[in-house]
């Protein structure tokens, strides 16, 4: 039994080592794929920088794409700011018009109320004085 | 002089208001709400600040009218002279109108600048209560009968004290402050002149309206006296 175990020990060790290496490839990320692209951002940046340094045409195309995307984003931000400002300006103008219109309506309404009240009072006072004079009462001094 | 007074004040008011509007929209600069770092903030005033001039002038006149009504009511309670009662009544009626204008224009301005129609803050709430008190004065005057003059005199005195509270409360909330460090005192040079011209124009307008309302109040008193005489004589029933 001991001789059998001793004869099969190297093979066993090899099998155990192979299984351990296979298992470790799942535990250590990327360890099993020596030629795959890097997973992290920093690694990607380094790889891209290296590629751009190696190929000027590639570098120029990358820079051009980045500039176009940044310009498009700035345009979108500018348009949004202009749309917001336009909305604010229109709202402001509307509210100023509403505010002044409300002031004028109230003021005009009060003036019309005063005018009608004054006319009604004058008429009523004149009628009462006439009735009192007709009843023989001496006319009072008018204040209106 | 009395016959000339009302047309004179009304004409001056019309000219003053027209010129004020010209200055407000074509001369005064826009006010931008700025942060301390000089950048625009989200609730900038911009064009809606044009409401400031007439809104503030009407609010000031409402407070002044409330205090005048209180003073006239004190004089009436002391002397029982009807002319003080007539003056208090006339001034309060105009104060109700000016207060309504101030509250409504302020509400519209608040919606433009703050995105809310109303805030239940101390000063605004107190101003609304004062205005409701003045409206109550008018209603009591109309419906309370023979003792209305004394009841409303008491209300007007209460309104006078409330007006002082409203003025002192300025600056306690998001509404701009009053007084030596307030908005009016620290107006820029381009705005100060038009603002005070606007206040004078609205004051002239206020005087014209008070004089007209005083005429009506005296006519109402005369009508009451004629009616009483008619009832005594049996001419009226």
mmCIF file of C-alpha atoms in Angstrom:
data_model
loop_
_atom_site.group_PDB
_atom_site.id
_atom_site.type_symbol
_atom_site.label_atom_id
_atom_site.label_comp_id
_atom_site.label_asym_id
_atom_site.label_seq_id
_atom_site.Cartn_x
_atom_site.Cartn_y
_atom_site.Cartn_z
ATOM 1 C CA UNK A 1 0.000 0.000 0.000
ATOM 2 C CA UNK A 2 2.790 2.331 0.866
ATOM 3 C CA UNK A 3 4.541 1.484 -2.436
ATOM 4 C CA UNK A 4 1.374 2.226 -4.410
ATOM 5 C CA UNK A 5 0.928 5.583 -2.688
ATOM 6 C CA UNK A 6 4.580 6.466 -3.171
ATOM 7 C CA UNK A 7 4.438 5.564 -6.880
ATOM 8 C CA UNK A 8 1.316 7.658 -7.503
ATOM 9 C CA UNK A 9 2.407 10.700 -5.404
ATOM 10 C CA UNK A 10 3.949 12.803 -8.187
ATOM 11 C CA UNK A 11 0.896 12.279 -10.410
ATOM 12 C CA UNK A 12 -1.383 13.206 -7.506
ATOM 13 C CA UNK A 13 0.610 16.329 -6.814
ATOM 14 C CA UNK A 14 0.382 17.319 -10.478
ATOM 15 C CA UNK A 15 -3.362 16.762 -10.509
ATOM 16 C CA UNK A 16 -3.824 18.752 -7.278
ATOM 17 C CA UNK A 17 -1.664 21.586 -8.626
ATOM 18 C CA UNK A 18 -3.634 21.715 -11.885
ATOM 19 C CA UNK A 19 -6.954 21.804 -10.045
ATOM 20 C CA UNK A 20 -5.634 24.541 -7.725
ATOM 21 C CA UNK A 21 -4.416 26.628 -10.640
ATOM 22 C CA UNK A 22 -7.745 26.208 -12.414
ATOM 23 C CA UNK A 23 -9.623 27.265 -9.257
ATOM 24 C CA UNK A 24 -7.271 30.200 -8.674
ATOM 25 C CA UNK A 25 -8.012 31.472 -12.156
ATOM 26 C CA UNK A 26 -11.549 32.198 -10.989
ATOM 27 C CA UNK A 27 -10.487 33.738 -7.705
ATOM 28 C CA UNK A 28 -7.910 36.114 -9.175
ATOM 29 C CA UNK A 29 -9.636 38.263 -11.748
ATOM 30 C CA UNK A 30 -7.977 38.311 -15.104
ATOM 31 C CA UNK A 31 -5.295 35.943 -14.012
ATOM 32 C CA UNK A 32 -6.471 33.239 -16.422
ATOM 33 C CA UNK A 33 -6.541 35.519 -19.457
ATOM 34 C CA UNK A 34 -3.140 36.979 -19.950
ATOM 35 C CA UNK A 35 -4.011 38.627 -23.324
ATOM 36 C CA UNK A 36 -7.522 40.133 -22.432
ATOM 37 C CA UNK A 37 -8.026 43.999 -22.214
ATOM 38 C CA UNK A 38 -7.674 45.573 -18.712
ATOM 39 C CA UNK A 39 -10.951 45.764 -16.710
ATOM 40 C CA UNK A 40 -10.376 48.982 -14.628
ATOM 41 C CA UNK A 41 -10.576 52.673 -15.832
ATOM 42 C CA UNK A 42 -7.004 53.407 -14.906
ATOM 43 C CA UNK A 43 -5.804 50.424 -16.801
ATOM 44 C CA UNK A 44 -7.900 51.396 -19.821
ATOM 45 C CA UNK A 45 -6.513 54.948 -19.727
ATOM 46 C CA UNK A 46 -2.978 53.661 -19.618
ATOM 47 C CA UNK A 47 -3.642 51.323 -22.521
ATOM 48 C CA UNK A 48 -5.260 54.108 -24.566
ATOM 49 C CA UNK A 49 -2.419 56.534 -23.801
ATOM 50 C CA UNK A 50 0.100 53.964 -24.872
ATOM 51 C CA UNK A 51 -1.797 53.374 -28.114
ATOM 52 C CA UNK A 52 -2.068 57.114 -28.807
ATOM 53 C CA UNK A 53 1.635 57.614 -28.199
ATOM 54 C CA UNK A 54 2.391 54.772 -30.548
ATOM 55 C CA UNK A 55 0.116 56.008 -33.386
ATOM 56 C CA UNK A 56 -0.248 59.820 -34.004
ATOM 57 C CA UNK A 57 -3.143 59.338 -36.451
ATOM 58 C CA UNK A 58 -5.046 57.350 -33.845
ATOM 59 C CA UNK A 59 -4.236 60.042 -31.287
ATOM 60 C CA UNK A 60 -5.581 62.769 -33.594
ATOM 61 C CA UNK A 61 -8.822 60.869 -34.205
ATOM 62 C CA UNK A 62 -9.331 60.322 -30.456
ATOM 63 C CA UNK A 63 -8.749 64.017 -29.734
ATOM 64 C CA UNK A 64 -11.150 64.996 -32.534
ATOM 65 C CA UNK A 65 -13.913 62.755 -31.198
ATOM 66 C CA UNK A 66 -13.415 64.068 -27.662
ATOM 67 C CA UNK A 67 -13.540 67.693 -28.886
ATOM 68 C CA UNK A 68 -16.721 67.064 -30.866
ATOM 69 C CA UNK A 69 -18.429 65.439 -27.902
ATOM 70 C CA UNK A 70 -17.405 68.260 -25.567
ATOM 71 C CA UNK A 71 -18.623 70.881 -28.064
ATOM 72 C CA UNK A 72 -21.950 69.062 -28.442
ATOM 73 C CA UNK A 73 -22.353 68.960 -24.657
ATOM 74 C CA UNK A 74 -21.537 72.691 -24.398
ATOM 75 C CA UNK A 75 -24.094 73.450 -27.112
ATOM 76 C CA UNK A 76 -26.723 71.424 -25.283
ATOM 77 C CA UNK A 77 -25.940 73.261 -22.030
ATOM 78 C CA UNK A 78 -26.058 76.636 -23.815
ATOM 79 C CA UNK A 79 -29.375 75.831 -25.458
ATOM 80 C CA UNK A 80 -30.803 74.713 -22.110
ATOM 81 C CA UNK A 81 -29.594 77.929 -20.455
ATOM 82 C CA UNK A 82 -31.131 80.017 -23.230
ATOM 83 C CA UNK A 83 -34.425 78.123 -23.018
ATOM 84 C CA UNK A 84 -34.502 78.625 -19.225
ATOM 85 C CA UNK A 85 -33.684 82.322 -19.574
ATOM 86 C CA UNK A 86 -36.347 82.765 -22.254
ATOM 87 C CA UNK A 87 -38.906 81.048 -20.027
ATOM 88 C CA UNK A 88 -37.917 83.328 -17.137
ATOM 89 C CA UNK A 89 -38.130 86.462 -19.290
ATOM 90 C CA UNK A 90 -41.528 85.544 -20.706
ATOM 91 C CA UNK A 91 -42.853 84.708 -17.252
ATOM 92 C CA UNK A 92 -41.483 87.999 -15.905
ATOM 93 C CA UNK A 93 -43.076 90.032 -18.703
ATOM 94 C CA UNK A 94 -46.423 88.271 -18.260
ATOM 95 C CA UNK A 95 -46.455 88.901 -14.544
ATOM 96 C CA UNK A 96 -45.553 92.568 -14.890
ATOM 97 C CA UNK A 97 -48.451 92.978 -17.319
ATOM 98 C CA UNK A 98 -50.810 91.125 -14.967
ATOM 99 C CA UNK A 99 -49.619 93.216 -12.008
ATOM 100 C CA UNK A 100 -50.140 96.568 -13.711
ATOM 101 C CA UNK A 101 -53.453 95.431 -15.202
ATOM 102 C CA UNK A 102 -54.683 94.412 -11.731
ATOM 103 C CA UNK A 103 -53.698 97.825 -10.326
ATOM 104 C CA UNK A 104 -55.483 99.669 -13.108
ATOM 105 C CA UNK A 105 -58.620 97.534 -12.842
ATOM 106 C CA UNK A 106 -58.921 98.093 -9.093
ATOM 107 C CA UNK A 107 -58.229 101.829 -9.396
ATOM 108 C CA UNK A 108 -60.680 102.240 -12.282
ATOM 109 C CA UNK A 109 -63.297 100.188 -10.459
ATOM 110 C CA UNK A 110 -63.017 102.396 -7.381
ATOM 111 C CA UNK A 111 -63.283 105.583 -9.436
ATOM 112 C CA UNK A 112 -66.411 104.275 -11.172
ATOM 113 C CA UNK A 113 -67.839 103.266 -7.783
ATOM 114 C CA UNK A 114 -67.186 106.762 -6.377
ATOM 115 C CA UNK A 115 -68.702 108.437 -9.426
ATOM 116 C CA UNK A 116 -71.870 106.349 -9.346
ATOM 117 C CA UNK A 117 -72.203 106.757 -5.581
ATOM 118 C CA UNK A 118 -71.817 110.519 -5.904
ATOM 119 C CA UNK A 119 -74.483 110.699 -8.634
ATOM 120 C CA UNK A 120 -76.874 108.557 -6.626
ATOM 121 C CA UNK A 121 -76.377 110.628 -3.481
ATOM 122 C CA UNK A 122 -76.916 113.923 -5.313
ATOM 123 C CA UNK A 123 -80.124 112.626 -6.848
ATOM 124 C CA UNK A 124 -81.464 111.316 -3.547
ATOM 125 C CA UNK A 125 -80.599 114.509 -1.681
ATOM 126 C CA UNK A 126 -82.287 116.628 -4.371
ATOM 127 C CA UNK A 127 -85.435 114.463 -4.207
ATOM 128 C CA UNK A 128 -85.569 114.620 -0.414
ATOM 129 C CA UNK A 129 -85.111 118.382 -0.353
ATOM 130 C CA UNK A 130 -87.881 118.775 -2.878
ATOM 131 C CA UNK A 131 -90.178 116.575 -0.769
ATOM 132 C CA UNK A 132 -89.346 118.482 2.383
ATOM 133 C CA UNK A 133 -89.921 121.833 0.701
ATOM 134 C CA UNK A 134 -93.214 120.574 -0.644
ATOM 135 C CA UNK A 135 -94.133 119.596 2.939
ATOM 136 C CA UNK A 136 -93.465 123.179 4.025
ATOM 137 C CA UNK A 137 -90.082 122.633 5.609
ATOM 138 C CA UNK A 138 -87.534 125.448 4.951
ATOM 139 C CA UNK A 139 -84.748 124.340 2.571
ATOM 140 C CA UNK A 140 -81.458 123.336 4.268
ATOM 141 C CA UNK A 141 -78.032 124.566 3.218
ATOM 142 C CA UNK A 142 -76.608 122.195 0.644
ATOM 143 C CA UNK A 143 -73.109 120.912 1.169
ATOM 144 C CA UNK A 144 -72.808 118.872 -2.002
ATOM 145 C CA UNK B 1 -60.455 126.436 -3.678
ATOM 146 C CA UNK B 2 -62.479 123.341 -2.751
ATOM 147 C CA UNK B 3 -63.885 123.056 -6.260
ATOM 148 C CA UNK B 4 -60.409 123.307 -7.752
ATOM 149 C CA UNK B 5 -58.708 120.921 -5.331
ATOM 150 C CA UNK B 6 -60.039 117.623 -6.680
ATOM 151 C CA UNK B 7 -59.422 118.326 -10.389
ATOM 152 C CA UNK B 8 -56.019 119.784 -9.531
ATOM 153 C CA UNK B 9 -54.860 116.773 -7.536
ATOM 154 C CA UNK B 10 -56.348 114.359 -10.069
ATOM 155 C CA UNK B 11 -54.517 116.088 -12.926
ATOM 156 C CA UNK B 12 -51.235 116.157 -11.023
ATOM 157 C CA UNK B 13 -51.691 112.481 -10.170
ATOM 158 C CA UNK B 14 -52.356 111.563 -13.805
ATOM 159 C CA UNK B 15 -49.258 113.419 -14.990
ATOM 160 C CA UNK B 16 -47.146 111.956 -12.178
ATOM 161 C CA UNK B 17 -48.309 108.400 -12.810
ATOM 162 C CA UNK B 18 -47.776 108.684 -16.577
ATOM 163 C CA UNK B 19 -44.257 110.077 -16.141
ATOM 164 C CA UNK B 20 -43.464 107.461 -13.498
ATOM 165 C CA UNK B 21 -44.461 104.668 -15.859
ATOM 166 C CA UNK B 22 -42.254 106.168 -18.540
ATOM 167 C CA UNK B 23 -39.302 106.304 -16.128
ATOM 168 C CA UNK B 24 -39.929 102.802 -14.778
ATOM 169 C CA UNK B 25 -39.993 101.089 -18.161
ATOM 170 C CA UNK B 26 -37.565 103.208 -20.189
ATOM 171 C CA UNK B 27 -35.082 104.737 -17.753
ATOM 172 C CA UNK B 28 -34.607 102.668 -14.615
ATOM 173 C CA UNK B 29 -32.105 99.816 -14.853
ATOM 174 C CA UNK B 30 -33.037 96.193 -14.411
ATOM 175 C CA UNK B 31 -32.253 94.728 -11.026
ATOM 176 C CA UNK B 32 -30.505 91.397 -11.056
ATOM 177 C CA UNK B 33 -30.508 89.134 -8.028
ATOM 178 C CA UNK B 34 -26.865 88.341 -7.374
ATOM 179 C CA UNK B 35 -25.082 86.043 -4.973
ATOM 180 C CA UNK B 36 -22.075 87.219 -2.975
ATOM 181 C CA UNK B 37 -19.748 85.843 -5.624
ATOM 182 C CA UNK B 38 -21.418 87.978 -8.233
ATOM 183 C CA UNK B 39 -23.197 85.099 -9.991
ATOM 184 C CA UNK B 40 -26.898 85.172 -10.787
ATOM 185 C CA UNK B 41 -29.064 83.288 -8.335
ATOM 186 C CA UNK B 42 -32.058 81.169 -9.237
ATOM 187 C CA UNK B 43 -34.703 83.593 -7.989
ATOM 188 C CA UNK B 44 -33.442 86.719 -9.671
ATOM 189 C CA UNK B 45 -35.792 89.669 -9.932
ATOM 190 C CA UNK B 46 -35.063 90.784 -13.463
ATOM 191 C CA UNK B 47 -37.986 92.427 -15.253
ATOM 192 C CA UNK B 48 -40.553 91.620 -12.554
ATOM 193 C CA UNK B 49 -38.763 94.161 -10.347
ATOM 194 C CA UNK B 50 -40.668 96.810 -12.331
ATOM 195 C CA UNK B 51 -43.612 96.011 -10.058
ATOM 196 C CA UNK B 52 -41.594 97.276 -7.074
ATOM 197 C CA UNK B 53 -42.340 100.956 -7.597
ATOM 198 C CA UNK B 54 -46.143 100.992 -7.526
ATOM 199 C CA UNK B 55 -46.454 98.014 -5.196
ATOM 200 C CA UNK B 56 -44.293 99.655 -2.523
ATOM 201 C CA UNK B 57 -45.899 103.081 -2.996
ATOM 202 C CA UNK B 58 -49.388 101.654 -2.495
ATOM 203 C CA UNK B 59 -48.275 99.638 0.533
ATOM 204 C CA UNK B 60 -46.708 102.750 2.089
ATOM 205 C CA UNK B 61 -49.876 104.755 1.491
ATOM 206 C CA UNK B 62 -52.006 102.006 3.020
ATOM 207 C CA UNK B 63 -49.965 102.112 6.234
ATOM 208 C CA UNK B 64 -50.063 105.935 6.283
ATOM 209 C CA UNK B 65 -53.829 105.898 5.683
ATOM 210 C CA UNK B 66 -54.368 103.381 8.484
ATOM 211 C CA UNK B 67 -52.464 105.643 10.861
ATOM 212 C CA UNK B 68 -54.382 108.730 9.673
ATOM 213 C CA UNK B 69 -57.686 106.917 10.209
ATOM 214 C CA UNK B 70 -56.597 106.005 13.732
ATOM 215 C CA UNK B 71 -55.594 109.583 14.507
ATOM 216 C CA UNK B 72 -58.895 110.952 13.128
ATOM 217 C CA UNK B 73 -60.817 108.380 15.162
ATOM 218 C CA UNK B 74 -59.024 109.430 18.356
ATOM 219 C CA UNK B 75 -59.969 113.039 17.572
ATOM 220 C CA UNK B 76 -63.587 111.998 16.957
ATOM 221 C CA UNK B 77 -63.884 110.033 20.179
ATOM 222 C CA UNK B 78 -62.447 112.987 22.055
ATOM 223 C CA UNK B 79 -64.454 115.799 20.433
ATOM 224 C CA UNK B 80 -67.466 113.965 18.906
ATOM 225 C CA UNK B 81 -67.153 116.331 15.943
ATOM 226 C CA UNK B 82 -68.619 114.545 12.870
ATOM 227 C CA UNK B 83 -65.982 115.945 10.528
ATOM 228 C CA UNK B 84 -63.342 113.693 12.168
ATOM 229 C CA UNK B 85 -65.589 110.687 11.718
ATOM 230 C CA UNK B 86 -66.134 111.589 8.067
ATOM 231 C CA UNK B 87 -62.386 111.956 7.573
ATOM 232 C CA UNK B 88 -61.648 108.591 9.184
ATOM 233 C CA UNK B 89 -64.283 106.910 7.034
ATOM 234 C CA UNK B 90 -63.027 108.477 3.802
ATOM 235 C CA UNK B 91 -59.397 107.659 4.541
ATOM 236 C CA UNK B 92 -60.210 104.049 5.458
ATOM 237 C CA UNK B 93 -62.162 103.452 2.250
ATOM 238 C CA UNK B 94 -59.175 104.583 0.213
ATOM 239 C CA UNK B 95 -56.830 102.549 2.427
ATOM 240 C CA UNK B 96 -58.830 99.411 1.587
ATOM 241 C CA UNK B 97 -58.377 100.055 -2.138
ATOM 242 C CA UNK B 98 -54.661 100.818 -1.841
ATOM 243 C CA UNK B 99 -54.130 97.809 0.404
ATOM 244 C CA UNK B 100 -55.912 95.592 -2.103
ATOM 245 C CA UNK B 101 -53.654 96.890 -4.856
ATOM 246 C CA UNK B 102 -50.531 96.323 -2.747
ATOM 247 C CA UNK B 103 -51.539 92.779 -1.774
ATOM 248 C CA UNK B 104 -52.603 91.740 -5.272
ATOM 249 C CA UNK B 105 -49.581 93.224 -7.037
ATOM 250 C CA UNK B 106 -47.331 91.752 -4.356
ATOM 251 C CA UNK B 107 -48.868 88.331 -4.831
ATOM 252 C CA UNK B 108 -48.344 88.481 -8.593
ATOM 253 C CA UNK B 109 -44.763 89.645 -8.062
ATOM 254 C CA UNK B 110 -44.171 86.835 -5.557
ATOM 255 C CA UNK B 111 -45.284 84.247 -8.098
ATOM 256 C CA UNK B 112 -42.827 85.659 -10.620
ATOM 257 C CA UNK B 113 -39.876 86.029 -8.237
ATOM 258 C CA UNK B 114 -40.429 83.291 -5.631
ATOM 259 C CA UNK B 115 -42.680 80.875 -7.598
ATOM 260 C CA UNK B 116 -45.356 81.023 -4.889
ATOM 261 C CA UNK B 117 -48.482 83.212 -4.776
ATOM 262 C CA UNK B 118 -48.326 83.692 -1.023
ATOM 263 C CA UNK B 119 -46.111 82.921 1.986
ATOM 264 C CA UNK B 120 -47.532 82.705 5.470
ATOM 265 C CA UNK B 121 -44.766 84.834 6.906
ATOM 266 C CA UNK B 122 -45.105 87.296 9.762
ATOM 267 C CA UNK B 123 -45.101 90.534 7.802
ATOM 268 C CA UNK B 124 -47.301 89.392 4.945
ATOM 269 C CA UNK B 125 -49.805 87.772 7.300
ATOM 270 C CA UNK B 126 -49.921 90.864 9.486
ATOM 271 C CA UNK B 127 -50.499 93.050 6.406
ATOM 272 C CA UNK B 128 -53.359 90.808 5.307
ATOM 273 C CA UNK B 129 -54.892 90.987 8.796
ATOM 274 C CA UNK B 130 -54.601 94.786 8.776
ATOM 275 C CA UNK B 131 -56.308 94.908 5.388
ATOM 276 C CA UNK B 132 -59.095 92.615 6.612
ATOM 277 C CA UNK B 133 -59.525 94.896 9.616
ATOM 278 C CA UNK B 134 -59.954 97.870 7.276
ATOM 279 C CA UNK B 135 -62.487 95.893 5.217
ATOM 280 C CA UNK B 136 -64.280 95.098 8.471
ATOM 281 C CA UNK B 137 -64.351 98.842 9.217
ATOM 282 C CA UNK B 138 -66.144 99.473 5.911
ATOM 283 C CA UNK B 139 -68.653 96.668 6.531
ATOM 284 C CA UNK B 140 -69.400 97.741 10.094
ATOM 285 C CA UNK B 141 -69.830 101.291 8.853
ATOM 286 C CA UNK B 142 -72.335 100.098 6.285
ATOM 287 C CA UNK B 143 -74.400 97.704 8.386
ATOM 288 C CA UNK B 144 -73.933 98.389 12.083
ATOM 289 C CA UNK B 145 -76.523 101.141 12.492
ATOM 290 C CA UNK B 146 -76.426 104.162 14.819
ATOM 291 C CA UNK B 147 -73.423 103.148 16.926
ATOM 292 C CA UNK B 148 -71.256 102.310 13.905
ATOM 293 C CA UNK B 149 -69.228 105.500 14.316
ATOM 294 C CA UNK B 150 -67.910 104.557 17.749
ATOM 295 C CA UNK B 151 -67.318 100.900 16.920
ATOM 296 C CA UNK B 152 -65.374 101.796 13.792
ATOM 297 C CA UNK B 153 -63.395 104.440 15.679
ATOM 298 C CA UNK B 154 -62.139 101.705 17.983
ATOM 299 C CA UNK B 155 -61.304 99.483 15.020
ATOM 300 C CA UNK B 156 -59.372 102.289 13.359
ATOM 301 C CA UNK B 157 -57.274 102.854 16.481
ATOM 302 C CA UNK B 158 -56.473 99.138 16.536
ATOM 303 C CA UNK B 159 -55.566 99.378 12.844
ATOM 304 C CA UNK B 160 -53.210 102.277 13.545
ATOM 305 C CA UNK B 161 -51.278 100.185 16.081
ATOM 306 C CA UNK B 162 -51.241 97.199 13.699
ATOM 307 C CA UNK B 163 -49.786 99.385 10.968
ATOM 308 C CA UNK B 164 -46.819 100.201 13.220
ATOM 309 C CA UNK B 165 -46.279 96.474 13.803
ATOM 310 C CA UNK B 166 -46.368 95.788 10.070
ATOM 311 C CA UNK B 167 -43.671 98.397 9.468
ATOM 312 C CA UNK B 168 -41.454 97.073 12.276
ATOM 313 C CA UNK B 169 -41.789 93.478 11.091
ATOM 314 C CA UNK B 170 -40.051 94.199 7.814
ATOM 315 C CA UNK B 171 -36.891 92.198 7.289
ATOM 316 C CA UNK B 172 -37.941 89.314 9.537
ATOM 317 C CA UNK B 173 -38.617 87.037 6.582
ATOM 318 C CA UNK B 174 -38.059 86.805 2.871
ATOM 319 C CA UNK B 175 -39.908 90.072 2.282
ATOM 320 C CA UNK B 176 -37.383 92.909 1.848
ATOM 321 C CA UNK B 177 -36.531 95.008 4.889
ATOM 322 C CA UNK B 178 -37.672 98.559 5.604
ATOM 323 C CA UNK B 179 -35.990 101.322 7.572
ATOM 324 C CA UNK B 180 -32.497 102.818 7.347
ATOM 325 C CA UNK B 181 -30.934 99.577 6.056
ATOM 326 C CA UNK B 182 -33.906 98.550 3.982
ATOM 327 C CA UNK B 183 -34.531 98.258 0.302
ATOM 328 C CA UNK B 184 -35.834 101.799 -0.196
ATOM 329 C CA UNK B 185 -32.965 103.414 1.680
ATOM 330 C CA UNK B 186 -30.372 101.448 -0.287
ATOM 331 C CA UNK B 187 -31.862 101.850 -3.758
ATOM 332 C CA UNK B 188 -29.406 102.535 -6.540
ATOM 333 C CA UNK B 189 -29.222 106.075 -7.954
ATOM 334 C CA UNK B 190 -31.034 105.085 -11.157
ATOM 335 C CA UNK B 191 -34.001 103.795 -9.171
ATOM 336 C CA UNK B 192 -34.214 106.208 -6.261
ATOM 337 C CA UNK B 193 -35.555 109.219 -8.208
ATOM 338 C CA UNK B 194 -38.250 107.316 -10.127
ATOM 339 C CA UNK B 195 -39.315 105.529 -6.940
ATOM 340 C CA UNK B 196 -39.869 108.733 -4.961
ATOM 341 C CA UNK B 197 -41.583 110.348 -7.937
ATOM 342 C CA UNK B 198 -43.877 107.330 -8.048
ATOM 343 C CA UNK B 199 -44.593 107.708 -4.330
ATOM 344 C CA UNK B 200 -45.451 111.397 -4.787
ATOM 345 C CA UNK B 201 -47.713 110.568 -7.760
ATOM 346 C CA UNK B 202 -49.532 107.870 -5.781
ATOM 347 C CA UNK B 203 -49.778 110.251 -2.789
ATOM 348 C CA UNK B 204 -51.392 112.895 -5.030
ATOM 349 C CA UNK B 205 -53.758 110.263 -6.336
ATOM 350 C CA UNK B 206 -54.534 109.261 -2.740
ATOM 351 C CA UNK B 207 -55.328 112.864 -1.772
ATOM 352 C CA UNK B 208 -57.661 113.239 -4.781
ATOM 353 C CA UNK B 209 -59.507 110.044 -3.890
ATOM 354 C CA UNK B 210 -59.790 110.995 -0.206
ATOM 355 C CA UNK B 211 -61.245 114.391 -1.147
ATOM 356 C CA UNK B 212 -63.814 112.767 -3.431
ATOM 357 C CA UNK B 213 -64.707 110.166 -0.825
ATOM 358 C CA UNK B 214 -64.959 112.900 1.811
ATOM 359 C CA UNK B 215 -67.534 114.635 -0.377
ATOM 360 C CA UNK B 216 -69.517 111.392 -0.564
ATOM 361 C CA UNK B 217 -69.255 110.835 3.188
ATOM 362 C CA UNK B 218 -70.561 114.314 3.938
ATOM 363 C CA UNK B 219 -73.349 113.823 1.404
ATOM 364 C CA UNK B 220 -74.283 110.562 3.144
ATOM 365 C CA UNK B 221 -74.395 112.373 6.479
ATOM 366 C CA UNK B 222 -76.584 115.091 4.962
ATOM 367 C CA UNK B 223 -78.849 112.419 3.488
ATOM 368 C CA UNK B 224 -79.212 110.765 6.905
ATOM 369 C CA UNK B 225 -80.109 114.098 8.499
ATOM 370 C CA UNK B 226 -82.646 114.880 5.757
ATOM 371 C CA UNK B 227 -84.194 111.447 6.185
ATOM 372 C CA UNK B 228 -84.499 111.964 9.925
ATOM 373 C CA UNK B 229 -86.189 115.311 9.328
ATOM 374 C CA UNK B 230 -88.482 113.680 6.807
ATOM 375 C CA UNK B 231 -89.387 110.938 9.280
ATOM 376 C CA UNK B 232 -90.043 113.518 12.000
ATOM 377 C CA UNK B 233 -92.325 115.491 9.681
ATOM 378 C CA UNK B 234 -94.097 112.396 8.451
ATOM 379 C CA UNK B 235 -93.022 113.037 4.873
ATOM 380 C CA UNK B 236 -91.170 109.717 4.873
ATOM 381 C CA UNK B 237 -92.323 106.467 6.374
#
